[in-house]
Structures are given as C-alpha cells and as structure tokens.
Tab-separated table of N, CA and C in Angstrom:
chain	number	residue	atom	x	y	z
A	285	MET	N	52.569	223.253	144.142
A	285	MET	CA	53.117	223.409	142.851
A	285	MET	C	52.323	223.520	142.585
A	286	THR	N	51.498	224.664	141.551
A	286	THR	CA	50.534	224.898	140.638
A	286	THR	C	50.797	225.394	139.533
A	287	GLY	N	49.989	224.960	138.303
A	287	GLY	CA	50.162	225.539	137.391
A	287	GLY	C	49.686	224.795	135.762
A	288	SER	N	49.476	224.640	134.938
A	288	SER	CA	48.654	224.774	133.927
A	288	SER	C	48.711	223.233	133.711
A	289	TYR	N	49.404	222.633	134.701
A	289	TYR	CA	49.742	220.770	134.840
A	289	TYR	C	48.643	220.363	135.254
A	290	GLY	N	48.269	221.317	136.785
A	290	GLY	CA	46.801	220.985	137.138
A	290	GLY	C	47.347	221.498	138.824
A	291	ASN	N	46.854	221.709	140.049
A	291	ASN	CA	46.683	222.314	141.397
A	291	ASN	C	47.025	220.933	142.586
A	292	ALA	N	47.603	222.258	142.897
A	292	ALA	CA	47.913	220.991	144.520
A	292	ALA	C	49.171	220.016	144.488
A	293	LEU	N	50.065	220.071	143.266
A	293	LEU	CA	50.762	218.637	143.125
A	293	LEU	C	52.146	219.133	144.416
A	294	MET	N	52.247	217.508	145.446
A	294	MET	CA	54.080	217.857	146.067
A	294	MET	C	53.386	219.293	146.638
A	295	GLU	N	51.821	219.545	147.495
A	295	GLU	CA	52.222	220.614	148.428
A	295	GLU	C	53.304	220.105	149.393
A	296	PHE	N	53.700	220.499	150.660
A	296	PHE	CA	54.077	220.093	151.500
A	296	PHE	C	54.672	222.003	152.738
A	297	ALA	N	54.574	220.727	153.558
A	297	ALA	CA	54.766	221.902	155.009
A	297	ALA	C	55.277	220.562	155.994
A	298	VAL	N	56.099	222.025	156.888
A	298	VAL	CA	56.939	221.134	158.155
A	298	VAL	C	56.303	221.360	159.214
A	299	ILE	N	55.945	220.218	159.943
A	299	ILE	CA	54.783	220.416	161.115
A	299	ILE	C	55.474	220.050	161.763
A	300	HIS	N	54.474	221.177	162.672
A	300	HIS	CA	55.365	220.408	164.275
A	300	HIS	C	54.481	221.371	165.571
A	301	TRP	N	53.557	220.127	166.092
A	301	TRP	CA	52.452	220.795	166.631
A	301	TRP	C	52.427	221.499	168.236
A	302	ALA	N	53.110	220.183	168.799
A	302	ALA	CA	53.947	220.479	169.825
A	302	ALA	C	55.821	220.987	170.758
A	303	GLU	N	56.075	221.200	171.306
A	303	GLU	CA	56.687	221.604	171.955
A	303	GLU	C	57.784	219.967	172.439
A	304	ASP	N	57.341	219.731	172.035
A	304	ASP	CA	58.010	218.252	172.231
A	304	ASP	C	57.950	217.719	171.274
A	305	ALA	N	56.961	217.406	170.325
A	305	ALA	CA	57.023	216.670	169.169
A	305	ALA	C	57.586	217.116	168.077
A	306	VAL	N	57.826	215.843	167.371
A	306	VAL	CA	59.281	215.566	167.319
A	306	VAL	C	58.862	216.250	165.483
A	307	PRO	N	59.459	217.629	164.802
A	307	PRO	CA	58.746	217.852	163.717
A	307	PRO	C	59.220	216.922	162.678
A	308	GLU	N	57.405	216.710	161.742
A	308	GLU	CA	57.311	216.194	160.156
A	308	GLU	C	57.474	217.082	159.090
A	309	ILE	N	57.630	216.576	157.725
A	309	ILE	CA	57.092	217.177	157.067
A	309	ILE	C	56.055	216.386	156.232
A	310	GLU	N	54.473	216.894	156.015
A	310	GLU	CA	54.148	216.406	155.328
A	310	GLU	C	53.276	217.301	154.014
A	311	PHE	N	53.153	215.930	152.874
A	311	PHE	CA	52.822	216.180	151.487
A	311	PHE	C	51.101	216.127	151.485
A	312	VAL	N	50.573	217.218	150.393
A	312	VAL	CA	49.610	216.747	149.770
A	312	VAL	C	49.057	217.265	148.605
A	313	GLY	N	48.282	215.723	147.964
A	313	GLY	CA	47.812	216.444	146.524
A	313	GLY	C	46.625	215.851	145.934
A	314	ASP	N	45.790	216.282	145.846
A	314	ASP	CA	44.720	216.103	144.830
A	314	ASP	C	44.052	214.680	145.066
A	315	GLY	N	44.945	214.048	144.302
A	315	GLY	CA	45.084	212.522	143.841
A	315	GLY	C	44.980	212.472	142.020
A	316	SER	N	45.093	213.679	141.381
A	316	SER	CA	44.951	213.602	140.124
A	316	SER	C	45.725	213.372	139.066
A	317	TRP	N	45.802	212.682	138.270
A	317	TRP	CA	46.994	211.960	137.304
A	317	TRP	C	46.796	213.234	136.231
A	318	PRO	N	46.455	214.329	135.388
A	318	PRO	CA	46.551	214.846	134.590
A	318	PRO	C	47.512	214.264	133.228
A	319	SER	N	47.216	214.166	132.294
A	319	SER	CA	47.732	214.724	130.817
A	319	SER	C	48.315	215.761	130.493
A	320	LEU	N	49.321	215.512	130.664
A	320	LEU	CA	50.259	216.378	129.861
A	320	LEU	C	50.609	216.732	128.717
A	321	ASN	N	51.187	217.981	128.435
A	321	ASN	CA	52.080	218.413	127.084
A	321	ASN	C	52.946	218.518	126.561
A	322	LEU	N	53.920	218.701	125.932
A	322	LEU	CA	55.029	218.981	126.022
A	322	LEU	C	55.534	220.267	126.485
A	323	GLU	N	54.533	220.964	125.894
A	323	GLU	CA	55.300	222.502	127.087
A	323	GLU	C	54.824	222.325	128.839
A	324	GLN	N	53.621	221.658	128.648
A	324	GLN	CA	53.320	221.893	130.356
A	324	GLN	C	54.308	220.868	130.962
A	325	VAL	N	55.000	220.053	130.218
A	325	VAL	CA	56.067	219.195	131.307
A	325	VAL	C	57.458	220.309	131.234
A	326	ASP	N	57.308	220.802	130.427
A	326	ASP	CA	58.445	221.574	130.553
A	326	ASP	C	58.614	222.285	131.869
A	327	GLU	N	57.566	223.240	131.991
A	327	GLU	CA	56.762	224.142	132.632
A	327	GLU	C	56.595	223.154	134.409
A	328	LEU	N	55.945	222.162	134.175
A	328	LEU	CA	56.338	221.337	134.967
A	328	LEU	C	58.074	221.275	136.283
A	329	ILE	N	58.722	221.203	134.637
A	329	ILE	CA	60.117	220.909	135.851
A	329	ILE	C	60.502	222.108	135.905
A	330	ALA	N	60.404	222.855	135.609
A	330	ALA	CA	60.500	223.963	135.711
A	330	ALA	C	60.339	224.426	137.279
A	331	ASP	N	59.018	224.323	137.916
A	331	ASP	CA	58.106	224.675	138.787
A	331	ASP	C	58.565	223.565	139.836
A	332	PHE	N	59.031	222.139	139.222
A	332	PHE	CA	59.978	221.568	140.287
A	332	PHE	C	61.221	220.715	140.835
A	333	ASP	N	61.357	222.086	140.172
A	333	ASP	CA	63.613	222.298	139.920
A	333	ASP	C	63.188	223.172	141.733
A	334	ARG	N	62.597	224.697	141.724
A	334	ARG	CA	62.137	225.570	142.584
A	334	ARG	C	61.506	224.593	143.825
A	335	HIS	N	60.487	223.612	142.770
A	335	HIS	CA	60.457	222.517	144.908
A	335	HIS	C	61.167	221.940	145.398
A	336	LEU	N	62.479	222.075	145.161
A	336	LEU	CA	62.176	221.108	145.555
A	336	LEU	C	63.906	222.113	145.833
A	337	GLN	N	64.486	222.619	145.794
A	337	GLN	CA	65.198	223.545	146.191
A	337	GLN	C	64.013	223.597	148.038
A	338	SER	N	62.364	224.060	147.438
A	338	SER	CA	61.807	224.908	148.706
A	338	SER	C	62.066	223.905	149.767
A	339	LEU	N	61.803	222.226	148.598
A	339	LEU	CA	61.997	221.399	149.859
A	339	LEU	C	63.420	220.738	150.564
A	340	ARG	N	64.012	221.165	149.901
A	340	ARG	CA	65.638	221.053	150.749
A	340	ARG	C	65.816	221.910	152.064
A	341	ALA	N	65.196	223.031	151.862
A	341	ALA	CA	64.843	224.641	152.449
A	341	ALA	C	64.274	223.700	153.737
A	342	ALA	N	62.951	223.154	153.668
A	342	ALA	CA	62.381	222.617	154.728
A	342	ALA	C	63.945	221.222	155.244
A	343	ARG	N	63.426	221.071	154.549
A	343	ARG	CA	64.537	219.635	155.161
A	343	ARG	C	65.372	220.391	156.088
A	344	GLU	N	66.530	221.522	155.407
A	344	GLU	CA	66.928	221.847	156.656
A	344	GLU	C	66.220	222.286	157.991
A	345	HIS	N	65.274	223.445	157.733
A	345	HIS	CA	65.062	224.048	159.048
A	345	HIS	C	64.213	222.662	159.545
A	346	MET	N	63.339	221.910	159.600
A	346	MET	CA	63.047	220.095	160.403
A	346	MET	C	65.089	219.618	160.929
A	347	ALA	N	65.686	219.770	159.600
A	347	ALA	CA	67.646	219.075	161.228
A	347	ALA	C	67.544	220.331	162.488
A	348	LEU	N	67.551	221.555	162.342
A	348	LEU	CA	68.059	222.343	162.451
A	348	LEU	C	66.949	222.058	164.473
A	349	LEU	N	65.738	221.706	164.151
A	349	LEU	CA	64.371	221.990	164.851
A	349	LEU	C	64.664	220.562	165.607
A	350	THR	N	64.996	219.373	164.885
A	350	THR	CA	65.030	217.863	165.899
A	350	THR	C	66.766	217.570	166.543
A	351	GLU	N	67.441	218.703	165.689
A	351	GLU	CA	69.142	218.528	165.817
A	351	GLU	C	69.781	220.093	165.752
A	352	PRO	N	69.933	220.692	166.449
A	352	PRO	CA	70.170	222.254	166.672
A	352	PRO	C	71.860	222.061	166.671
A	353	SER	N	71.587	221.199	167.217
A	353	SER	CA	73.793	220.740	168.015
A	353	SER	C	74.195	220.478	166.054
A	354	VAL	N	73.571	219.256	166.104
A	354	VAL	CA	74.314	218.696	164.640
A	354	VAL	C	73.647	218.879	163.256
A	355	HIS	N	74.337	220.648	162.331
A	355	HIS	CA	73.379	220.722	161.329
A	355	HIS	C	73.801	219.775	160.063
A	356	ARG	N	73.312	218.831	159.456
A	356	ARG	CA	73.564	218.473	158.224
A	356	ARG	C	72.985	218.474	156.407
A	357	THR	N	74.107	218.318	156.456
A	357	THR	CA	72.962	219.111	154.611
A	357	THR	C	72.748	217.343	154.197
A	358	SER	N	71.629	217.243	154.028
A	358	SER	CA	72.125	215.677	152.747
A	358	SER	C	72.110	215.861	151.346
A	359	ALA	N	72.740	215.091	150.382
A	359	ALA	CA	73.538	214.885	149.486
A	359	ALA	C	72.832	215.980	148.556
A	360	SER	N	73.217	216.829	148.106
A	360	SER	CA	72.707	217.040	146.789
A	360	SER	C	72.783	216.884	145.563
C-alpha cells in the first residue's frame, strides 16, 4: 500500500520457494510511523479495504497450495 500517507505499508506476498515447502505470507514495511491528516486517514482506509481483499485472495491461494482437497474460506 502506497499513498500520500507513506510507502510500502503492509506489503505482502505469498512465498513458496520449494515444491515441498509450506507456503507462507511474508509482510514487509519500511518501519516508519507517519503522521496522517484526516484526508490521508480516509485515503488509507479506502486503500486498506482493497489491500484486505488482496490479502484474503492470497490466503485462499495459500489454502489451495497447502490443502488442495479442503478449500476453506475464513470468516469475513
């Protein structure tokens, strides 16, 4: 997530280096603590909604990789 509130906030990726390795979701951040104004908070909330949808999709992908015969969706 990147916007006027900062860069690389809560970026993530599903990592799966080897065929027999268990996939994981890895999170990355730049470690800063930006001060946000009201408009930036609104922007962050809107971006986080999209980010959460992507995270849920990554979770489903990870579930299919780890348990292909048991596809479970987490509570929304």
